[in-house]
Coordinates of C-alpha atoms and ligand atoms in Angstrom, one line a residue:
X1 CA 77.9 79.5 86.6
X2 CA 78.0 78.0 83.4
X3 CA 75.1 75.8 83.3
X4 CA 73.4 78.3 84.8
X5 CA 74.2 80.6 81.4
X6 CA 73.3 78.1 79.1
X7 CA 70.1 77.5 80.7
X8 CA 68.8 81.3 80.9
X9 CA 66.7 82.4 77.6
X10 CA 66.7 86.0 76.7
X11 CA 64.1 87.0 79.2
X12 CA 66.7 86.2 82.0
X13 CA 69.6 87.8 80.2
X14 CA 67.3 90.9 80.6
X15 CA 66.6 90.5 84.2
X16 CA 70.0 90.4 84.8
X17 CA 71.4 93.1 82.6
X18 CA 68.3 95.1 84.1
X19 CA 70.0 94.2 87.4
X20 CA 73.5 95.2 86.6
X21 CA 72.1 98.3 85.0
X22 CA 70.2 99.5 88.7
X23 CA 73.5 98.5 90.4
X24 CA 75.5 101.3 88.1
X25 CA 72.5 103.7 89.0
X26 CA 71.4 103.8 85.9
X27 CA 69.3 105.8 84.5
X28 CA 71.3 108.6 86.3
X29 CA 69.1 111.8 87.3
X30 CA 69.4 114.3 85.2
X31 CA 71.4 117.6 86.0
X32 CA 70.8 120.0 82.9
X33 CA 68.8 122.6 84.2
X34 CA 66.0 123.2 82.1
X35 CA 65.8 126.3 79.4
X36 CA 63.0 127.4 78.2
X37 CA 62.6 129.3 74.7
X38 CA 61.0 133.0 74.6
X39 CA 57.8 131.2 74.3
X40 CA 57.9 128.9 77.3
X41 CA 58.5 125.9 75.2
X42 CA 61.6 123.6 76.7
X43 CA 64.4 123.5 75.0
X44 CA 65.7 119.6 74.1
X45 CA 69.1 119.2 75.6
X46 CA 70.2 117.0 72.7
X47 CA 68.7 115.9 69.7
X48 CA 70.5 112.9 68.2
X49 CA 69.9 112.0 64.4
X50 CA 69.8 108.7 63.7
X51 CA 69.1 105.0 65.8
X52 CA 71.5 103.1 64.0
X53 CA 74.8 101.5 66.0
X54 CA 76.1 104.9 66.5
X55 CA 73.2 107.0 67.5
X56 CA 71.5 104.4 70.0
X57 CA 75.0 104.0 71.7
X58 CA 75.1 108.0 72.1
X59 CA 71.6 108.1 72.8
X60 CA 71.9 105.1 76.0
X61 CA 75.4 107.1 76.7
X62 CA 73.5 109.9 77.4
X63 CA 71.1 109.0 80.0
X64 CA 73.7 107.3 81.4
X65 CA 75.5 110.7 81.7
X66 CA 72.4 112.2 83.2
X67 CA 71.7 113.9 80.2
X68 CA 67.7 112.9 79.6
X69 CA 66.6 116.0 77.9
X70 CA 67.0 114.6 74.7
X71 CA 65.2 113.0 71.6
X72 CA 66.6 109.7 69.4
X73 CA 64.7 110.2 66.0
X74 CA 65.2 107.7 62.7
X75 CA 64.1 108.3 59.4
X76 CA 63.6 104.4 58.9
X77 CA 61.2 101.8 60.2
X78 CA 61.6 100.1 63.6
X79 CA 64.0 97.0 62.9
X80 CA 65.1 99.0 59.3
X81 CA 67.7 101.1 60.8
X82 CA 71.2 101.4 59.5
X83 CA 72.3 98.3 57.0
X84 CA 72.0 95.4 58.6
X85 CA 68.6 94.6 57.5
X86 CA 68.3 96.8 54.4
X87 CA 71.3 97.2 52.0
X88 CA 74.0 94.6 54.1
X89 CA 74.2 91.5 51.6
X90 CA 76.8 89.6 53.5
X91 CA 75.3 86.7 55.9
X92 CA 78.1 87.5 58.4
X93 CA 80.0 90.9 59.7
X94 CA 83.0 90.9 58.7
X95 CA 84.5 91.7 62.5
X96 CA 85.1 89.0 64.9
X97 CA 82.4 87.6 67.3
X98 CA 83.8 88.9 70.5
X99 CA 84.1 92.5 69.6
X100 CA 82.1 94.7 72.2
X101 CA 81.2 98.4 71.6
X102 CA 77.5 98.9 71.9
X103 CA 77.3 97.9 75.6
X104 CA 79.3 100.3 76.6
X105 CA 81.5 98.3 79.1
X106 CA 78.3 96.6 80.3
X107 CA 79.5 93.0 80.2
X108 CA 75.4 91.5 80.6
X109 CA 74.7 93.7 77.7
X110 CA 77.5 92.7 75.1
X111 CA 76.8 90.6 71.9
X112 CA 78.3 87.4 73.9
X113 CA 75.5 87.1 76.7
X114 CA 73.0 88.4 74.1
X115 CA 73.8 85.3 72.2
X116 CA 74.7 82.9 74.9
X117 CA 71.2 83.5 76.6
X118 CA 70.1 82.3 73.6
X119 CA 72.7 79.1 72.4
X120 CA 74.7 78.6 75.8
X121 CA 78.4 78.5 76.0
X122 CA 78.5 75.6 73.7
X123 CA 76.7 77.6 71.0
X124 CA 79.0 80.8 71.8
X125 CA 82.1 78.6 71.4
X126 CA 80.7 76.7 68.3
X127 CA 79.8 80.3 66.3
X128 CA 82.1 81.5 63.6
X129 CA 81.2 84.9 63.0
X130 CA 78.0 86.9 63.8
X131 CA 75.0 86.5 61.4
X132 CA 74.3 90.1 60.3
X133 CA 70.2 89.6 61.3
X134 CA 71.5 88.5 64.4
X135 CA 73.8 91.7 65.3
X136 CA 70.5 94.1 64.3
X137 CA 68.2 92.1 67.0
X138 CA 71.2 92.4 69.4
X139 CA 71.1 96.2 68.9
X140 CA 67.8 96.3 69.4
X141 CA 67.9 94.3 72.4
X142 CA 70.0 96.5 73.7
X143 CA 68.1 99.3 73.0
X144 CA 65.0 97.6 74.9
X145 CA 67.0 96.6 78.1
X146 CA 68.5 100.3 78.6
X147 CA 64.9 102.1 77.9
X148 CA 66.2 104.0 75.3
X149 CA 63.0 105.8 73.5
X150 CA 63.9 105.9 69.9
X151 CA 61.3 108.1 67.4
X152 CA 60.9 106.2 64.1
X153 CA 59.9 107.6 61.1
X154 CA 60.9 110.9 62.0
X155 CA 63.7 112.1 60.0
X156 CA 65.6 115.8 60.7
X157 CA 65.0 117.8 57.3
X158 CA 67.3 120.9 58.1
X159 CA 68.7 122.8 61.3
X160 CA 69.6 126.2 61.4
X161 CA 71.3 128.7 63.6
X162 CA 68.6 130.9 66.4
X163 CA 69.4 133.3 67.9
X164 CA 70.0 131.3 71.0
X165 CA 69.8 127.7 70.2
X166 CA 69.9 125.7 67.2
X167 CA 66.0 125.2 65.4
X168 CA 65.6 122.2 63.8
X169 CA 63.0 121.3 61.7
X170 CA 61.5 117.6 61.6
X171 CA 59.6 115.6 59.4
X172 CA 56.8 115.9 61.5
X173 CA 56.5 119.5 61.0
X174 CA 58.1 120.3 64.4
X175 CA 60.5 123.0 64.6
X176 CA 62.6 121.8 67.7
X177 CA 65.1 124.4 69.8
X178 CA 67.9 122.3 70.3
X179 CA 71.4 122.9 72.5
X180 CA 73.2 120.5 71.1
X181 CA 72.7 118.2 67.8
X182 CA 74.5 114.6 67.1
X183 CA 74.5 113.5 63.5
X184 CA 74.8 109.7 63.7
X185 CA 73.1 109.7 60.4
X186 CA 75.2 106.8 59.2
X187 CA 78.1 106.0 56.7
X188 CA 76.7 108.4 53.9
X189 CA 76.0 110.9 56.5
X190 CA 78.7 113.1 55.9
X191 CA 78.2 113.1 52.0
X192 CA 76.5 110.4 49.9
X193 CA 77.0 108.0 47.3
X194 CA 80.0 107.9 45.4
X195 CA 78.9 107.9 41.3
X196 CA 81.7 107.6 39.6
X197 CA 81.8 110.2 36.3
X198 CA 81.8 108.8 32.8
X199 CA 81.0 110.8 29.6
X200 CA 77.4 109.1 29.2
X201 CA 76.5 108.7 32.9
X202 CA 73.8 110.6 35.1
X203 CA 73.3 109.0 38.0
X204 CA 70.5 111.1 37.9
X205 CA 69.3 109.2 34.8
X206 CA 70.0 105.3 35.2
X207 CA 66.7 104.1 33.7
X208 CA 66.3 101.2 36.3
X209 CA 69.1 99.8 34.8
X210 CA 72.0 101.0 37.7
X211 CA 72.3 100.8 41.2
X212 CA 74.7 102.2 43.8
X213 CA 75.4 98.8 45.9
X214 CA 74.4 100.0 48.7
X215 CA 70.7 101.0 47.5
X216 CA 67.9 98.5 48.5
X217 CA 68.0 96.6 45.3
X218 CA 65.1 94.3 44.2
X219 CA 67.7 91.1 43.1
X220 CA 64.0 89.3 41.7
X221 CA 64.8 91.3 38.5
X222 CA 67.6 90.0 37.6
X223 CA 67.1 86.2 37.2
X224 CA 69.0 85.3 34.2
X225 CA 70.7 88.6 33.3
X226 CA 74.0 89.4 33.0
X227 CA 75.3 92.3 35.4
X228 CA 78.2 94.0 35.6
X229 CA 79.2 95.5 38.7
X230 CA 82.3 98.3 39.1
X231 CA 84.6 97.3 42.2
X232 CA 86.1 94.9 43.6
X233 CA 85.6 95.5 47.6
X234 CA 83.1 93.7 49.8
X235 CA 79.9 95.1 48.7
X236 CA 80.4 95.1 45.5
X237 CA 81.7 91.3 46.0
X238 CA 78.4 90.4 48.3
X239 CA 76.3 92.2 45.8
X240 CA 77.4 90.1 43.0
X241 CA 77.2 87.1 44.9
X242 CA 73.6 88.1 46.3
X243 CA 72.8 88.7 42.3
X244 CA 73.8 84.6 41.2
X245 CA 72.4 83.1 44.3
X246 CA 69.1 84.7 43.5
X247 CA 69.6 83.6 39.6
X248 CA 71.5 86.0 37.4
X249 CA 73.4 84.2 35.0
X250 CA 76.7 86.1 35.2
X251 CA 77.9 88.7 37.5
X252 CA 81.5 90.2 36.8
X253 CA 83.3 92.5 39.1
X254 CA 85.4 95.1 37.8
X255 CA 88.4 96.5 39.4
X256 CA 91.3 99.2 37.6
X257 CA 93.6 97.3 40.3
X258 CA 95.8 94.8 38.8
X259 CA 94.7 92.2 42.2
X260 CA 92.6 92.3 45.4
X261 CA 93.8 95.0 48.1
X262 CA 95.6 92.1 50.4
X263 CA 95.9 93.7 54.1
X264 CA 92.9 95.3 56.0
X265 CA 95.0 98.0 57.5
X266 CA 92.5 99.1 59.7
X267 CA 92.3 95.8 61.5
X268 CA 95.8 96.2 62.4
X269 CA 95.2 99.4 64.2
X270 CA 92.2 98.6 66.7
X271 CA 93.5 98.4 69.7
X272 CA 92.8 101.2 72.6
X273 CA 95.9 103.0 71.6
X274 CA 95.6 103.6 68.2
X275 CA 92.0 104.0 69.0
X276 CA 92.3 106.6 72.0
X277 CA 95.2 108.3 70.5
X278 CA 94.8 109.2 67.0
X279 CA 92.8 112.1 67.4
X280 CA 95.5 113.5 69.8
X281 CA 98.5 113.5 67.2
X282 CA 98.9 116.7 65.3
X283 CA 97.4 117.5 62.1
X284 CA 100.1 115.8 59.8
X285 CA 100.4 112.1 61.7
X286 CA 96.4 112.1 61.2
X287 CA 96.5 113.3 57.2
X288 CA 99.2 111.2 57.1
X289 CA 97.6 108.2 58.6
X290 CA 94.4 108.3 56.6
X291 CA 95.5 109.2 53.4
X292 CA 97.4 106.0 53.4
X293 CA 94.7 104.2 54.8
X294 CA 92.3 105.6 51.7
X295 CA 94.5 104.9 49.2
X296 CA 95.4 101.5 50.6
X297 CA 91.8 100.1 50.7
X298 CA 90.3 96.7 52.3
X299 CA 90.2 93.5 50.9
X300 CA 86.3 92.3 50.8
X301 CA 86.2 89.6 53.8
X302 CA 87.9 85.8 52.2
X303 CA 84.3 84.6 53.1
X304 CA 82.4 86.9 50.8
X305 CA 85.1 86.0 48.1
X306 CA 85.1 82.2 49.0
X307 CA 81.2 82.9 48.4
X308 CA 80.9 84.0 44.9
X309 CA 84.2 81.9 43.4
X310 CA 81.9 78.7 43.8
X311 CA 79.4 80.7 42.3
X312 CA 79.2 79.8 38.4
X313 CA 78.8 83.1 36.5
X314 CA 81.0 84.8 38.6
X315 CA 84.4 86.9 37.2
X316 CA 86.9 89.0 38.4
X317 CA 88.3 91.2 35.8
X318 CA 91.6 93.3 37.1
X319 CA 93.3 95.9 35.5
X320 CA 90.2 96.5 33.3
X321 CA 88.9 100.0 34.3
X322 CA 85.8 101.2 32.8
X323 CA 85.8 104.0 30.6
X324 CA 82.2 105.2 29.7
X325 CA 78.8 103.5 30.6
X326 CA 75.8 104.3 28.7
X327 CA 72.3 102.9 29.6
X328 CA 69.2 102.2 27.1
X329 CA 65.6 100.9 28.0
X330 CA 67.0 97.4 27.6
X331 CA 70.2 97.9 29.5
X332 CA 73.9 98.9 29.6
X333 CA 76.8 99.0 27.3
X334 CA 79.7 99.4 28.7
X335 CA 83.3 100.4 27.2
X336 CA 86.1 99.1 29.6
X337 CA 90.1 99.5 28.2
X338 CA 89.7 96.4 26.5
X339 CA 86.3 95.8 25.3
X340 CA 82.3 96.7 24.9
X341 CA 80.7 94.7 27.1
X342 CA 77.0 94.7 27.1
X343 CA 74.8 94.1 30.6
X344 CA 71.1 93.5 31.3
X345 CA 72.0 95.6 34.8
X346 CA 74.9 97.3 36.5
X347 CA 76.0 98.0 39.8
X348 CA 78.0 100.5 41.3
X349 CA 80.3 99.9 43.9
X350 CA 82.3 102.5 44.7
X351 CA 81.2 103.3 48.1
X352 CA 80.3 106.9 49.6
X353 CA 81.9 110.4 49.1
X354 CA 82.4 112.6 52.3
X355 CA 81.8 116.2 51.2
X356 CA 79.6 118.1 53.6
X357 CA 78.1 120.4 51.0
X358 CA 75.8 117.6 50.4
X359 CA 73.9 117.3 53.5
X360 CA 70.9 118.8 52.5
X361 CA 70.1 119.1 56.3
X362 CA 73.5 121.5 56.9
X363 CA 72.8 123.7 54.2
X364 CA 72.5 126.9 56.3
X365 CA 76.4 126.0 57.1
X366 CA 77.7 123.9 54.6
X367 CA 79.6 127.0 53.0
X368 CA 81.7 127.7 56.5
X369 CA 82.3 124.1 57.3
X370 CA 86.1 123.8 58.0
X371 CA 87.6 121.0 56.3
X372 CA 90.9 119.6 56.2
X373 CA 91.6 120.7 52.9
X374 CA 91.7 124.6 54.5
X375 CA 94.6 123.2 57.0
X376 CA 96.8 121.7 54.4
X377 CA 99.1 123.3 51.7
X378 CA 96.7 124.1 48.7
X379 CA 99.6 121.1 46.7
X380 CA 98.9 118.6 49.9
X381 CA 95.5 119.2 49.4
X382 CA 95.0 119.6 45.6
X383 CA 96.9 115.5 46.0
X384 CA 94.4 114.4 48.1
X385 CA 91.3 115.6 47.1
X386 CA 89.3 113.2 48.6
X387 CA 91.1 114.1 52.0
X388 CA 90.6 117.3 51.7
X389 CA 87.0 117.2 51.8
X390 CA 86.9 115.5 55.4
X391 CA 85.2 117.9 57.8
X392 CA 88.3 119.4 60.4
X393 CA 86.6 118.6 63.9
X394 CA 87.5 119.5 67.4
X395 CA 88.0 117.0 70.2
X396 CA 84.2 116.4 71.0
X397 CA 83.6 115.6 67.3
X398 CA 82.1 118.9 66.8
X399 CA 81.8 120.9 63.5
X400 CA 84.6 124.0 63.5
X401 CA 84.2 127.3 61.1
X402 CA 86.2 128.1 58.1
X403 CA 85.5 132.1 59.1
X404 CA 85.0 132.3 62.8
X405 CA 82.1 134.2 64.4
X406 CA 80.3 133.7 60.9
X407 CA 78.2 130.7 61.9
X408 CA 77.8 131.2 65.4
X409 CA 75.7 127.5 66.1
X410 CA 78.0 125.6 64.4
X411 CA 80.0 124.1 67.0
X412 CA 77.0 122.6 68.5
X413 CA 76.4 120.0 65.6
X414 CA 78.9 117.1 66.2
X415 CA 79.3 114.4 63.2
X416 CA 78.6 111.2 65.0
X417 CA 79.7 109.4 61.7
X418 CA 82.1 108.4 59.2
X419 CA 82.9 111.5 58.2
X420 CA 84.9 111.8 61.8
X421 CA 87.5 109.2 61.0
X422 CA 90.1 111.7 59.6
X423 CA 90.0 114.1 62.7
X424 CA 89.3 111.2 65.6
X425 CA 90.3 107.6 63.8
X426 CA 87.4 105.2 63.6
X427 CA 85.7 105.7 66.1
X428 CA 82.0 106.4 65.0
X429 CA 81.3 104.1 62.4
X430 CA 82.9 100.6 62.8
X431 CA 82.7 98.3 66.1
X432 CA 85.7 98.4 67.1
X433 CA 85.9 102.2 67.7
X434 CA 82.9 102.4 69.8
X435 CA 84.0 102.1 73.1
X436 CA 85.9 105.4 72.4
X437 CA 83.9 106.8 70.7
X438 CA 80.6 107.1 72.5
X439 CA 82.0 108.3 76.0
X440 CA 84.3 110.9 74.1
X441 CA 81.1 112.6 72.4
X442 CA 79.0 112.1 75.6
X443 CA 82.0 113.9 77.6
X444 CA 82.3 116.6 75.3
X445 CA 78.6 117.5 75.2
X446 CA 78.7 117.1 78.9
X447 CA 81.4 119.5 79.3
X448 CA 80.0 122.1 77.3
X449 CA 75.9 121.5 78.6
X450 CA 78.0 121.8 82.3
X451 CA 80.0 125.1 81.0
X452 CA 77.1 127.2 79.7
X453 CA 75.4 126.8 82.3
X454 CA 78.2 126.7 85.1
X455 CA 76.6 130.7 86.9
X456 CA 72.9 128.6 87.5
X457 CA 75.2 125.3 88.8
X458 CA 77.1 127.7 91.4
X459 CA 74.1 129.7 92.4
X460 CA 72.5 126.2 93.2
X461 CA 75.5 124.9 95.1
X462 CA 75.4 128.4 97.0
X463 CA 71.2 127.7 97.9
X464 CA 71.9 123.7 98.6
X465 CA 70.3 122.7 101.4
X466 CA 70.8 119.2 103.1
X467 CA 69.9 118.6 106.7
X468 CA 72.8 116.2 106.9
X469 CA 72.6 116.4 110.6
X470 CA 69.6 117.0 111.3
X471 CA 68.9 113.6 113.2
X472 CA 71.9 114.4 115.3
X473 CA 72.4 116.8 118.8
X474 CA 74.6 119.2 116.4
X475 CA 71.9 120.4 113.5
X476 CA 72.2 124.4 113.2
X477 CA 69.5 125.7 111.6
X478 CA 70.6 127.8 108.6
X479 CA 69.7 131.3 109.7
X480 CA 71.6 130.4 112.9
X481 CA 75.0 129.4 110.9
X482 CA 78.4 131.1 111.2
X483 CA 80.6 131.4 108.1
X484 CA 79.9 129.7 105.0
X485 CA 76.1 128.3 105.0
Ligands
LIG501 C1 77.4 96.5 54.3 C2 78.1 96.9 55.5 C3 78.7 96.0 56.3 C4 79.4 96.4 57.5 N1 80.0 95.4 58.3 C5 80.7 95.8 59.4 C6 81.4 94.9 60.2 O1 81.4 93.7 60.0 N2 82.1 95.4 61.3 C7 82.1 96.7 61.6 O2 82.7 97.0 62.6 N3 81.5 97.6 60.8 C8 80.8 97.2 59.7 N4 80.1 98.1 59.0 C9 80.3 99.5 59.3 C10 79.4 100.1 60.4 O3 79.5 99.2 61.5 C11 78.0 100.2 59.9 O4 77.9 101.0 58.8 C12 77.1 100.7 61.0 O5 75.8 100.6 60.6 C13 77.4 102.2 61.4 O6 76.5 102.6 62.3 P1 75.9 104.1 62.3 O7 75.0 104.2 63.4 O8 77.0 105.0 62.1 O9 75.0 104.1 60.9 P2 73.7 103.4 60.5 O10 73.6 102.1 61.1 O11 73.6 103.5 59.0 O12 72.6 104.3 61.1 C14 72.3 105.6 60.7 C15 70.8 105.9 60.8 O13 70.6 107.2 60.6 C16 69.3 107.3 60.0 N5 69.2 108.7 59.4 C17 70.0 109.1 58.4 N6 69.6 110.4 58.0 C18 68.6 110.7 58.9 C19 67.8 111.9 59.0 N7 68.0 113.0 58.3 N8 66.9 111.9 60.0 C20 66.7 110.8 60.8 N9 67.4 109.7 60.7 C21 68.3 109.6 59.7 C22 69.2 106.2 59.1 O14 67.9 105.8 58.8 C23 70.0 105.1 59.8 O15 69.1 104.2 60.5 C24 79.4 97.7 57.8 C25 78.8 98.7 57.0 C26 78.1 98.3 55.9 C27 77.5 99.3 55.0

């Protein structure tokens, strides 16, 4: 078996993934009886925002569900989805090789056979970590194998609440009825960037001179300046290694922390347990568990910070917090608490904010969007402000109203993304979490696509007709049945 592995290219790992796929029955025939708007226009079963990790997992978990009224739409270009090939400046993920997620349990369609088609056992065994262009062709393999249409280029602009369903409205000027909406619209899907707030900075107003770090940056521009960047985790680390390997002549990170956070909690905590059960402990084990993990952060990866120490240029500067940053046509000046440092460029890495007020696209509902600052004491919330803004979601990931009955469609938009980890633990935004994640959503849209429409499901079961014995002496015609027909 094994030389046969190392002897297959990628064309054969398709073939046979194909193969294991047919003997699951997939693609499974779909069961959601069709609705039709006043109209006569069908309605989509499930709309799914976003291709990245996340949304192509939902998307493939779908139609493995029997669930193939739906539509997979991305903003970005084909191959431009989600980090990996856009703002991700690490060479390698930061997770271990044999982590498994997007297959869904399919073990011809994890990252392992994608790669050993390609390298054999040998090349499988000799790999450290997986390259980060590598894991965004893997995804798209995936993708390909499972026949998962994917719409690039289309992006959802806003969805509101019909009268039956909800309407969203595309980039393509479509306004799409829709049963049921996923939001895997990535790790700044739930908010957006994180500026931080000094007296002289507008992020609205940065002159070309600052960047959030994960921005698509052109590094060309800054060959032999001197940037500052703000943070001290890993993209603010990769950035400011990405910025002296492509010629700046200094790159300091800044951090108000006295060292580097040490222990990447969240490591310690993915394993199915954790990952299954989080989301079943009451509300003050899961504030409880997340507010330490917030305040605790992650240590950048020891491979991005072996990177940049060999790096000449490169500083850390602890327990030096900035204090104001003000930006000119020729660059920055910037007062920390122990100096006024001047910069060609800075960069900002201080990650993303999860407020749901920001989605542009939820607008119609931002105002009744619970969050978990309305379950909390007003002083448990006021101490965790950050926290607080996490959206409260039931068990299918689904949105929940402040003031019931005021925003009837809400519950029908489930946050596929990061903004989830509060109410369900990591499940929709690292790796690791995937496995849990995906089937979870997928059962809970199942669930409720099944409970609407459970009157036309019965009525069927009561018309079914299946001449099961037919070929034998014993068939009854149906208008000659006793009892139940
Ligand atoms: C730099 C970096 C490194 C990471 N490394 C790791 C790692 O090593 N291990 C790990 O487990 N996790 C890692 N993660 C975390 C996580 O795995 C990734 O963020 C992953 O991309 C999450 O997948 P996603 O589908 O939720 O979001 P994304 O991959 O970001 O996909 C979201 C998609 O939604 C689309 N979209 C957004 N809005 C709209 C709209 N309105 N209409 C249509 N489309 C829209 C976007 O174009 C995007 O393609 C990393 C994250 C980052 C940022």
């Amino acid at each position: 078996m094994a030389d046969l592995v190392e002897s297959e290219g990628l064309a054969e790992a398709e073939r046979i993934a194909r193969r294991d796929l047919a003997r699951l029955n997939y693609p499974a025939a779909n069961w959601v009886p069709e609705r039709l708007t006043p109209d006569g226009r069908r309605v989509l079963d499930v709309l799914v925002v976003g291709a990245g990790m996340c949304g192509q997992t939902a998307g493939w978990n779908l139609l493995r569900e029997g669930i193939r009224n739906i539509r997979v739409i991305d903003q970005a270009p084909y191959r431009r989805e989600g980090p990996w090939n856009t703002t991700a400046r690490m060479p390698i993920l930061r997770s271990p090789k044999h982590l498994t997620g997007p297959d869904l349990g399919v073990p011809s369609l994890t990252f392992r056979a994608w790669y050993e088609a390609q390298h054999g056992l040998d090349g499988w065994d000799k790999l450290y970590k997986v390259k980060r262009l590598d894991w965004m062709d893997y995804l798209l393999w995936v993708r390909k194998v499972v026949d998962l249409p994917v719409e690039n280029g289309v992006a959802l602009q806003r969805v509101e609440p019909g009268e039956r369903y909800l309407e969203a409205t595309l980039s393509t000027g479509e306004r799409v009825h829709v049963r049921k909406l996923v939001l895997a619209n990535g790790r700044d899907g739930a908010g957006g960037f994180k500026w931080p707030k000094f007296p002289s900075f507008d992020p609205n107003d940065r002159k070309g001179k600052a960047f959030h770090t994960l921005e698509e940056i052109d590094f060309g521009t800054f060959a032999g300046k001197r940037i500052g960047v703000l943070g001290v985790l890993a993209t603010a680390v990769d950035n400011a290694a990405t910025a002296l390997e492509t010629g700046a002549r200094e790159a300091i990170c800044y951090a108000r922390r006295p060292h580097l956070p040490q222990v990447n909690k969240s490591k310690g905590v993915s394993f199915a347990g954790f990952q299954r059960g989080q989301a079943m402990l009451d509300d003050d084990w899961r504030w409880k568990i997340y507010t330490y993990m917030l305040a605790a952060g992650s240590p950048p990866p020891h491979e991005s910070v072996l990177r940049v120490q060999k790096l000449p240029g490169f500083g850390f500067r602890f327990a030096e917090p900035w204090l104001d940053v003000m930006i000119d046509s020729d660059g920055v000046t910037v007062k920390t608490s122990k100096a006024i440092e001047r910069f060609d460029a800075v960069l900002m890495g201080t990650g993303f904010d999860v407020d749901m007020s920001r989605r542009p696209e939820l607008a119609a509902f931002a105002d009744n969007i619970k969050t978990w600052g309305d379950t909390r004491s007003p002083k448990d919330a006021n101490a965790n402000a950050e926290a607080a803004l996490y959206p409260y979601l039931g068990p299918g990931f689904e949105l929940r109203e402040k003031a019931l009955g005021r925003t009837p469609r809400l519950g029908d938009i489930h946050l596929f993304n990061w903004g989830s980890i509060l109410s369900q633990g990591a499940l929709a935004g690292d790796i690791p979490g995937l496995f849990v994640g995906s089937p979870r959503l997928v059962q809970a849209i199942s669930h409720s696509l099944f409970r609407a429409d459970v009157a036309q499901h019965v009525e069927n079961m009561f018309n079914q007709e299946d001449p099961e014995l037919a070929p034998t002496d014993y068939f009854v015609p149906r208008d000659k049945r006793a009892g139940t027909l």
